[in-house]
mmCIF file of C-alpha atoms in Angstrom:
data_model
loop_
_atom_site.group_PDB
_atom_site.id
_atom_site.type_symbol
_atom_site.label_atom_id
_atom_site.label_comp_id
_atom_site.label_asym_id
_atom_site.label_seq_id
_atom_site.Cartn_x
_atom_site.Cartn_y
_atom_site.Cartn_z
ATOM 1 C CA UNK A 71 -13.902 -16.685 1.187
ATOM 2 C CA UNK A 72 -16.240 -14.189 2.683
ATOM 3 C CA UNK A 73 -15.046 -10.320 3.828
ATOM 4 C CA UNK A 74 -16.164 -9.379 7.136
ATOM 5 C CA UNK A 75 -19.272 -8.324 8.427
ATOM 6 C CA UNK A 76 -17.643 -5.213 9.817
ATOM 7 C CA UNK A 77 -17.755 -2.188 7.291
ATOM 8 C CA UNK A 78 -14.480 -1.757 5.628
ATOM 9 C CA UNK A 79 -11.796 0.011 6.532
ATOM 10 C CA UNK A 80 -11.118 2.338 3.362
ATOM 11 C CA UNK A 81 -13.995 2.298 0.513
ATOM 12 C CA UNK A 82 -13.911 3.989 -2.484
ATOM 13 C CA UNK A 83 -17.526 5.299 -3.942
ATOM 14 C CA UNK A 84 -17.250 6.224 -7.445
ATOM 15 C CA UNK A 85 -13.885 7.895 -7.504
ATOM 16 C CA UNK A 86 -12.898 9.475 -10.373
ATOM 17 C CA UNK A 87 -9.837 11.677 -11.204
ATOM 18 C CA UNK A 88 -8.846 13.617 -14.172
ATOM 19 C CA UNK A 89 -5.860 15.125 -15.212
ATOM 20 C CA UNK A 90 -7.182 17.715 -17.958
ATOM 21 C CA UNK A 91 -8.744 16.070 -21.067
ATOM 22 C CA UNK A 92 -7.603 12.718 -19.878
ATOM 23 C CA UNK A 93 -9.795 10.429 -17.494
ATOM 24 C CA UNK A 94 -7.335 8.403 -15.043
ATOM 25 C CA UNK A 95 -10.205 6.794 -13.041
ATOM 26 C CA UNK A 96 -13.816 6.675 -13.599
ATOM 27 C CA UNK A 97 -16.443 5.473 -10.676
ATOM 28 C CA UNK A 98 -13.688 3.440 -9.243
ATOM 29 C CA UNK A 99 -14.984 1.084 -6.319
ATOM 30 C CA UNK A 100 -12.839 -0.503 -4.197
ATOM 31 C CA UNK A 101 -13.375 -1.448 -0.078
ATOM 32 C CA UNK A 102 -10.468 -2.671 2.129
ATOM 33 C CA UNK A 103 -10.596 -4.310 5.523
ATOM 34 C CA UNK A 104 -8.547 -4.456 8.262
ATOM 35 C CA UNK A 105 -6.324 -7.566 8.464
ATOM 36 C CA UNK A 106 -7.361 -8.241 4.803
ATOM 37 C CA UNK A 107 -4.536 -7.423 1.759
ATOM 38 C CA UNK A 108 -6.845 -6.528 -1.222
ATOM 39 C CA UNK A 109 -4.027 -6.797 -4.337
ATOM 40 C CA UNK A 110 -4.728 -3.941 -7.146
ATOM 41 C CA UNK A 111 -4.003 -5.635 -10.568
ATOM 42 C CA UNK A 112 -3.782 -4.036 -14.511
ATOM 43 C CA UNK A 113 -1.971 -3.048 -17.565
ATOM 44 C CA UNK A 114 0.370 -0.027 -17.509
ATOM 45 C CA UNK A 115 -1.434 3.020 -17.447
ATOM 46 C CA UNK A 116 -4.476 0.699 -16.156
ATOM 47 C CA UNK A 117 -4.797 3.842 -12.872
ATOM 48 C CA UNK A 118 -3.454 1.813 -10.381
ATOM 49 C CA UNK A 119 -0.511 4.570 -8.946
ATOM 50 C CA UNK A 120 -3.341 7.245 -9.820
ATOM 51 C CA UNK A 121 -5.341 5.117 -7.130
ATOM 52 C CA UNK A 122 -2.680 5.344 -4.462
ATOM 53 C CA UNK A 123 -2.236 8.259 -4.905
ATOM 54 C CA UNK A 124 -5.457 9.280 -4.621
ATOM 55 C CA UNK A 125 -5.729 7.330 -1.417
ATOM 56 C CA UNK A 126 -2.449 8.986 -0.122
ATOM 57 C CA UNK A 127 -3.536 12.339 -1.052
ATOM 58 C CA UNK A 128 -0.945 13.267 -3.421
ATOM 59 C CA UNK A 129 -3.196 13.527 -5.949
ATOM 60 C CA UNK A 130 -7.067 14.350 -4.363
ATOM 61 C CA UNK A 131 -10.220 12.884 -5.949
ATOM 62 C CA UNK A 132 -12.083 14.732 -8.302
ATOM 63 C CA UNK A 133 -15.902 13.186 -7.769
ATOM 64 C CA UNK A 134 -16.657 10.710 -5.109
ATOM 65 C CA UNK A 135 -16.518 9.145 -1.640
ATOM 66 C CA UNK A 136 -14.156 8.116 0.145
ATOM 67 C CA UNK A 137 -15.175 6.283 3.798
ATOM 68 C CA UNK A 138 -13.320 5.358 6.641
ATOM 69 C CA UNK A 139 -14.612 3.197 8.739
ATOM 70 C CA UNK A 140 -18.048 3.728 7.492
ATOM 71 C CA UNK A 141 -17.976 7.060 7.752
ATOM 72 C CA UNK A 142 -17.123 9.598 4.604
ATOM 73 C CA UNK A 143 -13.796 11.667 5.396
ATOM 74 C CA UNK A 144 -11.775 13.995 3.458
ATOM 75 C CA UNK A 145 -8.302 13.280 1.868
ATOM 76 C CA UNK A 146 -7.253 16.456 -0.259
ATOM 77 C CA UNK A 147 -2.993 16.040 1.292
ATOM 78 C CA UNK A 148 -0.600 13.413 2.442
ATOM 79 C CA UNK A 149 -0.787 14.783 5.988
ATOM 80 C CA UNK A 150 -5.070 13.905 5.609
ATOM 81 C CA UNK A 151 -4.027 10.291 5.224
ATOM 82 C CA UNK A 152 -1.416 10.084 7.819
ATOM 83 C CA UNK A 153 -3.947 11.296 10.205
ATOM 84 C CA UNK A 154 -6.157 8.542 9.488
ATOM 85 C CA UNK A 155 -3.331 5.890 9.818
ATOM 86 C CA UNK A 156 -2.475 5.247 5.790
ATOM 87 C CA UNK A 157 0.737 5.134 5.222
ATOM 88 C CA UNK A 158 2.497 4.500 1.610
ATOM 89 C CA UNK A 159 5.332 3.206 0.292
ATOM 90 C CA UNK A 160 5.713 4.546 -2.957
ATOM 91 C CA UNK A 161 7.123 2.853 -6.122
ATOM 92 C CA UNK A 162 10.285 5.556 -6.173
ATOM 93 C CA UNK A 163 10.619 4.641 -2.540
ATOM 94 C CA UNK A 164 11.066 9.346 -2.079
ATOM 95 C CA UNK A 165 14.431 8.449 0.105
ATOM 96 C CA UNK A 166 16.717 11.058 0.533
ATOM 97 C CA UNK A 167 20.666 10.187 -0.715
ATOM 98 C CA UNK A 168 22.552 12.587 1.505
ATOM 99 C CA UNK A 169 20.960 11.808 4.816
ATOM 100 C CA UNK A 170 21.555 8.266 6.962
ATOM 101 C CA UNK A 171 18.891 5.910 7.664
ATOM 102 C CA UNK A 172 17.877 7.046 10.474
ATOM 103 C CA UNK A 173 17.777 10.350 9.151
ATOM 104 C CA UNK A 174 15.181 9.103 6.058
ATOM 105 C CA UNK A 175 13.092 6.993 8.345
ATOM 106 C CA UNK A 176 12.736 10.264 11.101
ATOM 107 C CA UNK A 177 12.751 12.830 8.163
ATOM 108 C CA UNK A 178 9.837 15.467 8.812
ATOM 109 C CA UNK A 179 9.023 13.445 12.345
ATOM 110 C CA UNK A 180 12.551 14.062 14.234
ATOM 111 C CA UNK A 181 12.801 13.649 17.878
ATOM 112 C CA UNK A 182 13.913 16.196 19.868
ATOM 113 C CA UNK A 183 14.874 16.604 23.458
ATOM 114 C CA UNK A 184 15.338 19.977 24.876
ATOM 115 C CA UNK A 185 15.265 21.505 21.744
ATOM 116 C CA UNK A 186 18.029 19.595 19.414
ATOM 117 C CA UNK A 187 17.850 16.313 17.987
ATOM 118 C CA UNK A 188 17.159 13.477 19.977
ATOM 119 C CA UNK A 189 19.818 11.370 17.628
ATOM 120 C CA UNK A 190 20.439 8.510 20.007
ATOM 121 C CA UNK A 191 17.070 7.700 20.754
ATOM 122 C CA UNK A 192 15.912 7.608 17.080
ATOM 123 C CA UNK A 193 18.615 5.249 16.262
ATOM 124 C CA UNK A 194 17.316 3.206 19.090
ATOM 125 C CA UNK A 195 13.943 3.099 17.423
ATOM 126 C CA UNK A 196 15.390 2.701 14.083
ATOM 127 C CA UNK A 197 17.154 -0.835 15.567
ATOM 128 C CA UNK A 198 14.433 -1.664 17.396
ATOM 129 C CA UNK A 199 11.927 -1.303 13.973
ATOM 130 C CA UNK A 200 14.368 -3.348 11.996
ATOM 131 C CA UNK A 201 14.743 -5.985 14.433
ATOM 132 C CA UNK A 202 10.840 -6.212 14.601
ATOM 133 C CA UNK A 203 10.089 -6.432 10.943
ATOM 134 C CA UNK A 204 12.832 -9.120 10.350
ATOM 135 C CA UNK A 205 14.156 -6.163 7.829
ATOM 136 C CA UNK A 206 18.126 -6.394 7.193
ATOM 137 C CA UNK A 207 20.235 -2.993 6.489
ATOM 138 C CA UNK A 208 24.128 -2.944 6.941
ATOM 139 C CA UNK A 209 23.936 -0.188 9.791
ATOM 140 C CA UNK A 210 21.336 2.612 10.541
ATOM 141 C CA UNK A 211 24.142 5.325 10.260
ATOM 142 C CA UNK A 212 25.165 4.260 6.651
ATOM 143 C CA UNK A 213 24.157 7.019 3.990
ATOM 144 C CA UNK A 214 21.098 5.341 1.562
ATOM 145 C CA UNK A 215 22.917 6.318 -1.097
ATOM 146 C CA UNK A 216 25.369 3.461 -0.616
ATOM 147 C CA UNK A 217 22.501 0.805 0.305
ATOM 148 C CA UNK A 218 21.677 -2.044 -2.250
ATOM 149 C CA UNK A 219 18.051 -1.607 -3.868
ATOM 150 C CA UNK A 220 16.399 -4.321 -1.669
ATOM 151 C CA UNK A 221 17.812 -2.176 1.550
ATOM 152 C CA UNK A 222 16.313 0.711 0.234
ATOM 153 C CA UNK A 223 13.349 -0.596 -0.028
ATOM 154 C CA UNK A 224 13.584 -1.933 3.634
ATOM 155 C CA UNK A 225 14.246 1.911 4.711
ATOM 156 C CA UNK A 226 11.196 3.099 2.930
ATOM 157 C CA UNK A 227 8.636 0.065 4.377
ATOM 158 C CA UNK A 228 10.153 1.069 7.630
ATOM 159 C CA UNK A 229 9.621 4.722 6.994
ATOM 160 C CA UNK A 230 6.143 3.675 6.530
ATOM 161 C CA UNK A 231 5.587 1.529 9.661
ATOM 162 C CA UNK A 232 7.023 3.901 12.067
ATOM 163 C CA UNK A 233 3.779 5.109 13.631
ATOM 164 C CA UNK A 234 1.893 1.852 13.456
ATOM 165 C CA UNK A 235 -0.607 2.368 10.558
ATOM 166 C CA UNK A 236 -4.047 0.523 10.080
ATOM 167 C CA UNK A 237 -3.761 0.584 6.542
ATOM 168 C CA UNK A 238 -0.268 0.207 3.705
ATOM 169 C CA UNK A 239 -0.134 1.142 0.534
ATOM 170 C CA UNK A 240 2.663 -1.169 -1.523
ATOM 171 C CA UNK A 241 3.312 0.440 -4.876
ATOM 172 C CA UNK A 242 5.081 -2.369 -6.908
ATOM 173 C CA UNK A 243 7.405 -3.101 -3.608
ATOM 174 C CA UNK A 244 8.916 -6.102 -5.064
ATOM 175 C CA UNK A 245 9.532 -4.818 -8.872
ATOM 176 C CA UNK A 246 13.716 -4.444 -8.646
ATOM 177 C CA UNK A 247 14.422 -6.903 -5.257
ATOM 178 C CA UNK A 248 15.784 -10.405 -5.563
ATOM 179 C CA UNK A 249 14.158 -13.531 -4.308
ATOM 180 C CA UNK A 250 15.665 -13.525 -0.773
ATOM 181 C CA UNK A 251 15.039 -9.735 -0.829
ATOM 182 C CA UNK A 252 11.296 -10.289 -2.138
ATOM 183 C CA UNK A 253 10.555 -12.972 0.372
ATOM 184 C CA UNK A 254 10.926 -10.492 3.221
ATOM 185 C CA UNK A 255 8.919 -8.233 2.110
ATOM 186 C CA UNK A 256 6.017 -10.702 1.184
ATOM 187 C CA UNK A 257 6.275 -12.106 4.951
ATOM 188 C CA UNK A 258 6.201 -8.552 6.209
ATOM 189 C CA UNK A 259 2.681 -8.154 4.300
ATOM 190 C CA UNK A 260 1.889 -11.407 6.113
ATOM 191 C CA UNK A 261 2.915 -10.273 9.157
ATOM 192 C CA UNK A 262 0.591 -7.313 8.834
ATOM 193 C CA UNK A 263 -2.094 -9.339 8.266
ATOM 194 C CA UNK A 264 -1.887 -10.690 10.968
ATOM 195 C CA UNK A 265 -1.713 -7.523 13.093
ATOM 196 C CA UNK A 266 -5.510 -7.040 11.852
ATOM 197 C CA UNK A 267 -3.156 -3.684 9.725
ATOM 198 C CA UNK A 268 -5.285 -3.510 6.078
ATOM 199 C CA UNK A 269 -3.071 -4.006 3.464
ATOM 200 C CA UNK A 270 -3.064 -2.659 -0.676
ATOM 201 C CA UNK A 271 -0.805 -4.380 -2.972
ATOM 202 C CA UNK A 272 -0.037 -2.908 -6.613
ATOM 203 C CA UNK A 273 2.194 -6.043 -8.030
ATOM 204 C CA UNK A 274 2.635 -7.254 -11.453
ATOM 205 C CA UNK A 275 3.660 -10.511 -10.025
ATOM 206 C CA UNK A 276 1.111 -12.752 -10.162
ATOM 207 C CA UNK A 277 3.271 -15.186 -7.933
ATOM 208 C CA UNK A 278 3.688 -11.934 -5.250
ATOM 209 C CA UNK A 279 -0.437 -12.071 -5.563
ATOM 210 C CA UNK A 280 -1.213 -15.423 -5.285
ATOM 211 C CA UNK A 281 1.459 -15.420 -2.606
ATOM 212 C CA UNK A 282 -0.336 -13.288 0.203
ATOM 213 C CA UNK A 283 -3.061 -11.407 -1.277
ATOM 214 C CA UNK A 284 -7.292 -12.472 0.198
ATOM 215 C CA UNK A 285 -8.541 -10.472 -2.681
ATOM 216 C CA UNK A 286 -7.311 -9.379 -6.165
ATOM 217 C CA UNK A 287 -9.132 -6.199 -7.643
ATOM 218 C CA UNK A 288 -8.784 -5.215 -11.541
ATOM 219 C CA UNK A 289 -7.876 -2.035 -12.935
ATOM 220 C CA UNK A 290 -8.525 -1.688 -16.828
ATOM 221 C CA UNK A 291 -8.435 1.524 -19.056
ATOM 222 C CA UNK A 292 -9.397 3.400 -15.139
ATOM 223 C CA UNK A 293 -12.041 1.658 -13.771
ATOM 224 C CA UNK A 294 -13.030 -1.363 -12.366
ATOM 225 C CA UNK A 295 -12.706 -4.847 -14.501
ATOM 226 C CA UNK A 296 -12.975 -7.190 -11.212
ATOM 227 C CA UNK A 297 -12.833 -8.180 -8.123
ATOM 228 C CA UNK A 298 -11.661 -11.751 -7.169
ATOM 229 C CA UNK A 299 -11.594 -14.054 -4.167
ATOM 230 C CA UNK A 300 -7.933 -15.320 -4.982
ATOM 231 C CA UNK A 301 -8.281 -18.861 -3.669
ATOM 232 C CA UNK A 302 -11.507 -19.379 -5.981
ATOM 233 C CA UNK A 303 -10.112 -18.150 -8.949
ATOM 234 C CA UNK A 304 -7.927 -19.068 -11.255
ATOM 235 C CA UNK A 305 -4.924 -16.782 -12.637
ATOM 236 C CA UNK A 306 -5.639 -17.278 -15.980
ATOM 237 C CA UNK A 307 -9.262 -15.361 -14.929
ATOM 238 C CA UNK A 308 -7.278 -12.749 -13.540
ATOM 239 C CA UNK A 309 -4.984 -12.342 -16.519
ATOM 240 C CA UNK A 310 -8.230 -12.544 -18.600
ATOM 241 C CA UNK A 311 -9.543 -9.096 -16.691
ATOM 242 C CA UNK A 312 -6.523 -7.578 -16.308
ATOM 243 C CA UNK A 313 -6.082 -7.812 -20.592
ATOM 244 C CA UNK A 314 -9.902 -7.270 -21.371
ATOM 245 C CA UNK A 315 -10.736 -10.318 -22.700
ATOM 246 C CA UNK A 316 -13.254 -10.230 -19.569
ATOM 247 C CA UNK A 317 -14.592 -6.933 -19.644
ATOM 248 C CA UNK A 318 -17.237 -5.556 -17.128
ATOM 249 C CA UNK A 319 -16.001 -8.807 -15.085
ATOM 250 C CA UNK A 320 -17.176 -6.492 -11.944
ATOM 251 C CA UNK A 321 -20.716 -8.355 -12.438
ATOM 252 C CA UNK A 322 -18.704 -11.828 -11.832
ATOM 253 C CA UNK A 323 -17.109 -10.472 -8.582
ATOM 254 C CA UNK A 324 -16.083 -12.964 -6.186
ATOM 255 C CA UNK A 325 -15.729 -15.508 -8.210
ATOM 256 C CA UNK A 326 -17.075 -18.865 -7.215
ATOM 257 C CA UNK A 327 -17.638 -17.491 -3.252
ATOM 258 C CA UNK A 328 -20.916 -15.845 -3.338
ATOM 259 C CA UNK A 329 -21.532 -12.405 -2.085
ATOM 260 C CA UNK A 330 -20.573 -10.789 1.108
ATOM 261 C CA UNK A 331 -22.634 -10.043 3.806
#
């Protein structure tokens, strides 16, 4: 497989990001295109949530670039990245308990009509986003706190989808969901493939990866261990990266595809 021509949506330039003494990422590269789901791969404590949130602007990069669209931009807070259309669903999903869904997916973006809530026509957008993303929830009114964890999770990728982003972040989306529940989700990653929407996937699954990820990139010890066309590699390669008995596997990127023009 070849990437696109086109320069990348996202691309990382030597990111690095400390958190006192210790070194979370060093020169991290990483480029993502649209309609292309790049999955990030590695040991616990490999940097991979560090990365996200680095790209989310939760946590703001120390040294390097970060370009969008070929050009370098700025994220230093959440409301950077929203601006740019990145939008991330977090591994703790950051759903409220007391509020409804329709509350959670509005929260901080409420609708309002002559100055109060406009509650009927957010639940009308909250049925009309489930029904789109082939997401099941019992009822939009029902508090999250009584929602199973797959439906959560459905509340917090719909969260994320509200304003039509160009680029997801998944952090570990499938990690506590069932098969039915997990199959969803993987056809919604699909699905925004297919909408040309740029996709990053942080999985430990190597089934989820091989699944619906174009491109597999390697996280070791914070920086980059490889980056792999996923049809012309193997897992075991992968595995091999992810544990280190490939180091510097960067040089060996794209595996059996050539490089990209």
């Amino acid at each position: 497989m070849v990437r696109h021509a086109d320069p990348p949506l996202l691309a990382l330039r030597g990111v690095s990001k400390r958190y006192g003494a210790v070194r979370a990422l060093s020169d991290v590269e990483l480029e993502i295109h649209a309609g292309e789901v790049v999955a990030l791969v590695g040991d616990n404590g490999a940097g991979k949530s560090t990365l996200v949130k680095v790209i989310a602007g939760v946590e703001p990069a120390d040294e390097g670039v970060i370009e969008w669209e070929g050009g370098p931009v700025r994220i230093d807070r959440p409301h950077d990245a929203q601006a740019l259309g990145i939008a991330t669903v977090f591994q703790d999903l950051a759903l409220c308990d007391d509020l409804d869904v329709v509350g959670n997916l509005f929260l901080g973006r409420e609708l309002t009509r002559f100055g109060v809530l406009d509650e009927v026509e957010m639940e009308r957008r909250a049925l009309g986003l489930f029904r789109g993303l082939s997401l099941r929830v019992p009822g939009v009114r029902m508090p999250v706190a009584a929602l199973s964890s797959g439906q959560r999770q459905a509340v917090a990728v719909s969260r994320s989808l509200l304003g039509e982003p160009r680029l997801v972040l998944f952090d570990e989306p499938t990690a506590a969901l069932g098969i039915e529940q997990t199959t969803q989700i993987l056809d919604l990653v699909e699905d925004l493939r297919e909408r040309g929407t740029g996709v990053l996937l942080i999985s430990h699954s190597m089934g989820d990866v091989k699944a619906v990820a174009d491109w597999v990139a390697v996280l070791r010890l914070g920086r980059n261990n490889g980056f792999f066309d996923v049809t012309a590699t193997s897992q075991e390669q992968i595995a091999s990266s992810v544990t280190g008995a490939t180091d510097n596997a960067v040089t060996r990127r794209r595996a059996g595809a050539g490089e990209a023009s």
